[in-house]
Structures are given as C-alpha cells and as structure tokens.
C-alpha positions in Angstrom: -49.2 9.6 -146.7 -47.3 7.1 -148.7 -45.8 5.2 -145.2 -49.6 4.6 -144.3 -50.7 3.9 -147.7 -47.7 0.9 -147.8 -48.8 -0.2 -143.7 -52.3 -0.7 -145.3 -51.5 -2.4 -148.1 -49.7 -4.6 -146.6 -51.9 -5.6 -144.3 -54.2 -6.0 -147.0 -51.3 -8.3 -148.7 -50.6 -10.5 -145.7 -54.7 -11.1 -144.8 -55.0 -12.5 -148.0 -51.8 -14.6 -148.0 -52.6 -15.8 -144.7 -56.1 -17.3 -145.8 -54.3 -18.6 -149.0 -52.2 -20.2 -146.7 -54.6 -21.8 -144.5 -56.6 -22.9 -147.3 -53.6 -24.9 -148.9 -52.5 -26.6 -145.9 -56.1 -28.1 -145.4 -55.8 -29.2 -148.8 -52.6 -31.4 -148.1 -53.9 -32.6 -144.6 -57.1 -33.6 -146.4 -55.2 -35.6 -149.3 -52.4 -36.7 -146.9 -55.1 -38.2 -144.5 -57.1 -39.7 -147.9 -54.4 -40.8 -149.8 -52.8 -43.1 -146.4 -49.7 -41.1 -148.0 -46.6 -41.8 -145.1 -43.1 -40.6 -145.8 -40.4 -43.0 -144.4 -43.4 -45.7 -142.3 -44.4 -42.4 -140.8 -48.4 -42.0 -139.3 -50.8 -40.4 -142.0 -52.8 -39.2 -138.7 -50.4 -37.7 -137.5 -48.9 -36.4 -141.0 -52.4 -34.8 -141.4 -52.7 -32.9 -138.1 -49.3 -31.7 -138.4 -49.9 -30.1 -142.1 -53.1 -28.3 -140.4 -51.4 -27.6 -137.3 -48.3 -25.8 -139.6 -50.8 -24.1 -141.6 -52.9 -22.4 -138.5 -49.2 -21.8 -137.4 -48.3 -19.8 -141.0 -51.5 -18.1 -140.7 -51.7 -17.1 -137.6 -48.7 -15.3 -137.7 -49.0 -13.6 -140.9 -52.2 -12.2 -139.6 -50.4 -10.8 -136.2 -48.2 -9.7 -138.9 -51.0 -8.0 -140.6 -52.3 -6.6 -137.2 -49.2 -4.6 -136.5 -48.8 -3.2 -139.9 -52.4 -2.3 -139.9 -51.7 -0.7 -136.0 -48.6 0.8 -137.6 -50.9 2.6 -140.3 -53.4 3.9 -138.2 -50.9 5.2 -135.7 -48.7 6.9 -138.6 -45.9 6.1 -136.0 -43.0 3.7 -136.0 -44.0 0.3 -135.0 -42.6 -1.1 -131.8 -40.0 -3.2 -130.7 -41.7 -6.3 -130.9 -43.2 -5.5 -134.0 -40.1 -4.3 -135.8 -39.0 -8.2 -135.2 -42.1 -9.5 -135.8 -41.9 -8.1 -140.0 -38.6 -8.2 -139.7 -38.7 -12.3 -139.5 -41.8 -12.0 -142.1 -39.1 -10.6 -144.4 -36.6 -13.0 -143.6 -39.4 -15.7 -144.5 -40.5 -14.4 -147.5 -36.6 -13.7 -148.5 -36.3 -17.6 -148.1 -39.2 -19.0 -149.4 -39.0 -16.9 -152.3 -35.6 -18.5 -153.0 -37.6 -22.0 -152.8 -40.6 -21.1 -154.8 -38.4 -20.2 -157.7 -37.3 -23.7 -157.9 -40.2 -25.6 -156.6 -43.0 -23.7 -158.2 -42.2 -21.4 -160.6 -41.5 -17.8 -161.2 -45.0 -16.4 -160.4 -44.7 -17.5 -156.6 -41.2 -16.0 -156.6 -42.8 -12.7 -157.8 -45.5 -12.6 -155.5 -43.0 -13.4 -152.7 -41.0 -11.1 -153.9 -43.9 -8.3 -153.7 -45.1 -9.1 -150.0 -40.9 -8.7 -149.1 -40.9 -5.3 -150.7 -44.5 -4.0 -148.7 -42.8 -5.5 -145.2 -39.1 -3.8 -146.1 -40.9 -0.5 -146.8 -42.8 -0.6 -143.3 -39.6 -0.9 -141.9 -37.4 1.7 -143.9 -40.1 4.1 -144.1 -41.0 4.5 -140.4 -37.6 5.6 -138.1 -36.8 3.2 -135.3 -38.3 4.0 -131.8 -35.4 6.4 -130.7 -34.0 7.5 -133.7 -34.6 10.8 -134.3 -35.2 12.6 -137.3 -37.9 11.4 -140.1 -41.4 12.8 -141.1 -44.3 13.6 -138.6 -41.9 12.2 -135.8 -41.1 15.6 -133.9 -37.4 15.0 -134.1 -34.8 17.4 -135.9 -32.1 15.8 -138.7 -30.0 13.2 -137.6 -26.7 15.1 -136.7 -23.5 12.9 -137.8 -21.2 11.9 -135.2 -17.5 11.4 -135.1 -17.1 7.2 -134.9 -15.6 5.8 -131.4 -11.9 5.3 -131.6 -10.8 1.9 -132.4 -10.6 -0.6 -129.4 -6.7 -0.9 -128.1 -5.9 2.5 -130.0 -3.0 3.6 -128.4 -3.1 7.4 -127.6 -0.5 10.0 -126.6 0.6 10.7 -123.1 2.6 14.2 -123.4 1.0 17.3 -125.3 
C-alpha cells in the first residue's frame, strides 16, 4: 500500500513541478526577448527560443517521469528498465540542482528539491529490480545469500 501511495504521489509531485517549470521558463524567454537582454553579443531571438525550448525540454521529461511513476503505481510492480533510468537520472537531477538552489535561491527550493528526491528514491528502493527476487506482492521467496566469487588471480591449490 505505501509503495503505490509514494508512485502516486510522486507523480502528483513531478506534474506540478513540471508545469511550474514550464511556466518559469516562458517568463525568462518573454523578459529575455523584451528586455533585448544578450550575454557576451549573443542573439536575444535566439536566447529566447532557447529558454522555451529548455523549458518544454524540463517539462516534458518530468512529466514522462510522472507517467512511469504513475504506470508504476497502477501496476503495483517494479518499474522497467527504462524506467528505473529514467527516475534514476530525475534523482540525479534533483540531487544537483538542489545543491544549486541552496546557493542561488535559497533554502525553500533546496527543501522542495530535496522532497521530490526522496518520492523518486523511494520508487526505486521500495519496488525490487526486474529479476531480483524477493520483496512484497512479487511472487519471489527471500533473497538467499551467496558466498562472493573468489578474487581474480587467486591462486588455488593443486594437491589435496
């Protein structure tokens, strides 16, 4: 109950960052491509596009993002290959720019970052990976421990 409840959630979470998102970057094209701001003789046209072209970018993946953790909750199974990497490089985002919001704007950005990291870490740590068995509502027994390969270049003995 509590892995579907955190898939949900999260795709709650990342809808509404990803429209928060969008919503900021046409703010800066718009005042970019007012404001004739350039950086370095650069083009404000071209400035412009690319801030709403990087904010469809954000959005549009934090809302495939939100797709597979929504899948992922109505399934109650572990998400996919491609999905595992697709959170897994939401965290990784969020890990980073949380590190930069703390500086740049403050430590109620780095908290909300900070939030959205823990929702995408729990899909991950709560469902098993495909293959793994063990885990809740997966059909698998306990994960049985194993006795680690021997080292590489171990030299062994030849009589008994």
């Amino acid at each position: 109950m509590l892995r579907r409840l955190v898939a949900g959630l999260a795709a709650i979470v990342l809808v509404a960052e990803a429209a928060v998102l969008v919503l900021v970057h046409i703010v800066l094209g718009r005042t970019t491509a007012n404001q004739s701001m350039s950086i370095a003789g650069s083009d404000p046209d071209v400035m412009s596009k690319a801030t709403y072209a990087m904010g469809a970018g954000m959005g549009a993946f934090l809302v495939l993002c939100a797709v597979l953790a929504a899948v992922t909750a109505l399934r109650d199974r572990a998400p996919g290959r491609f999905a595992r990497v697709a959170l897994i490089s939401a965290a990784v985002t969020h890990a980073v720019l949380g590190i930069l919001a703390v500086g740049l704007v403050g430590w109620a950005a780095f908290t909300t970052l900070m939030l959205i990291l823990c929702l995408l870490v729990l899909i991950l740590t709560l469902y098993p990976a495909a293959g793994r068995q063990g885990g809740e509502g997966d059909g698998g027994g306990p994960v049985e421990d194993a006795p680690p390969p021997p080292p590489f270049g171990e030299l062994k003995p030849t009589s008994p």
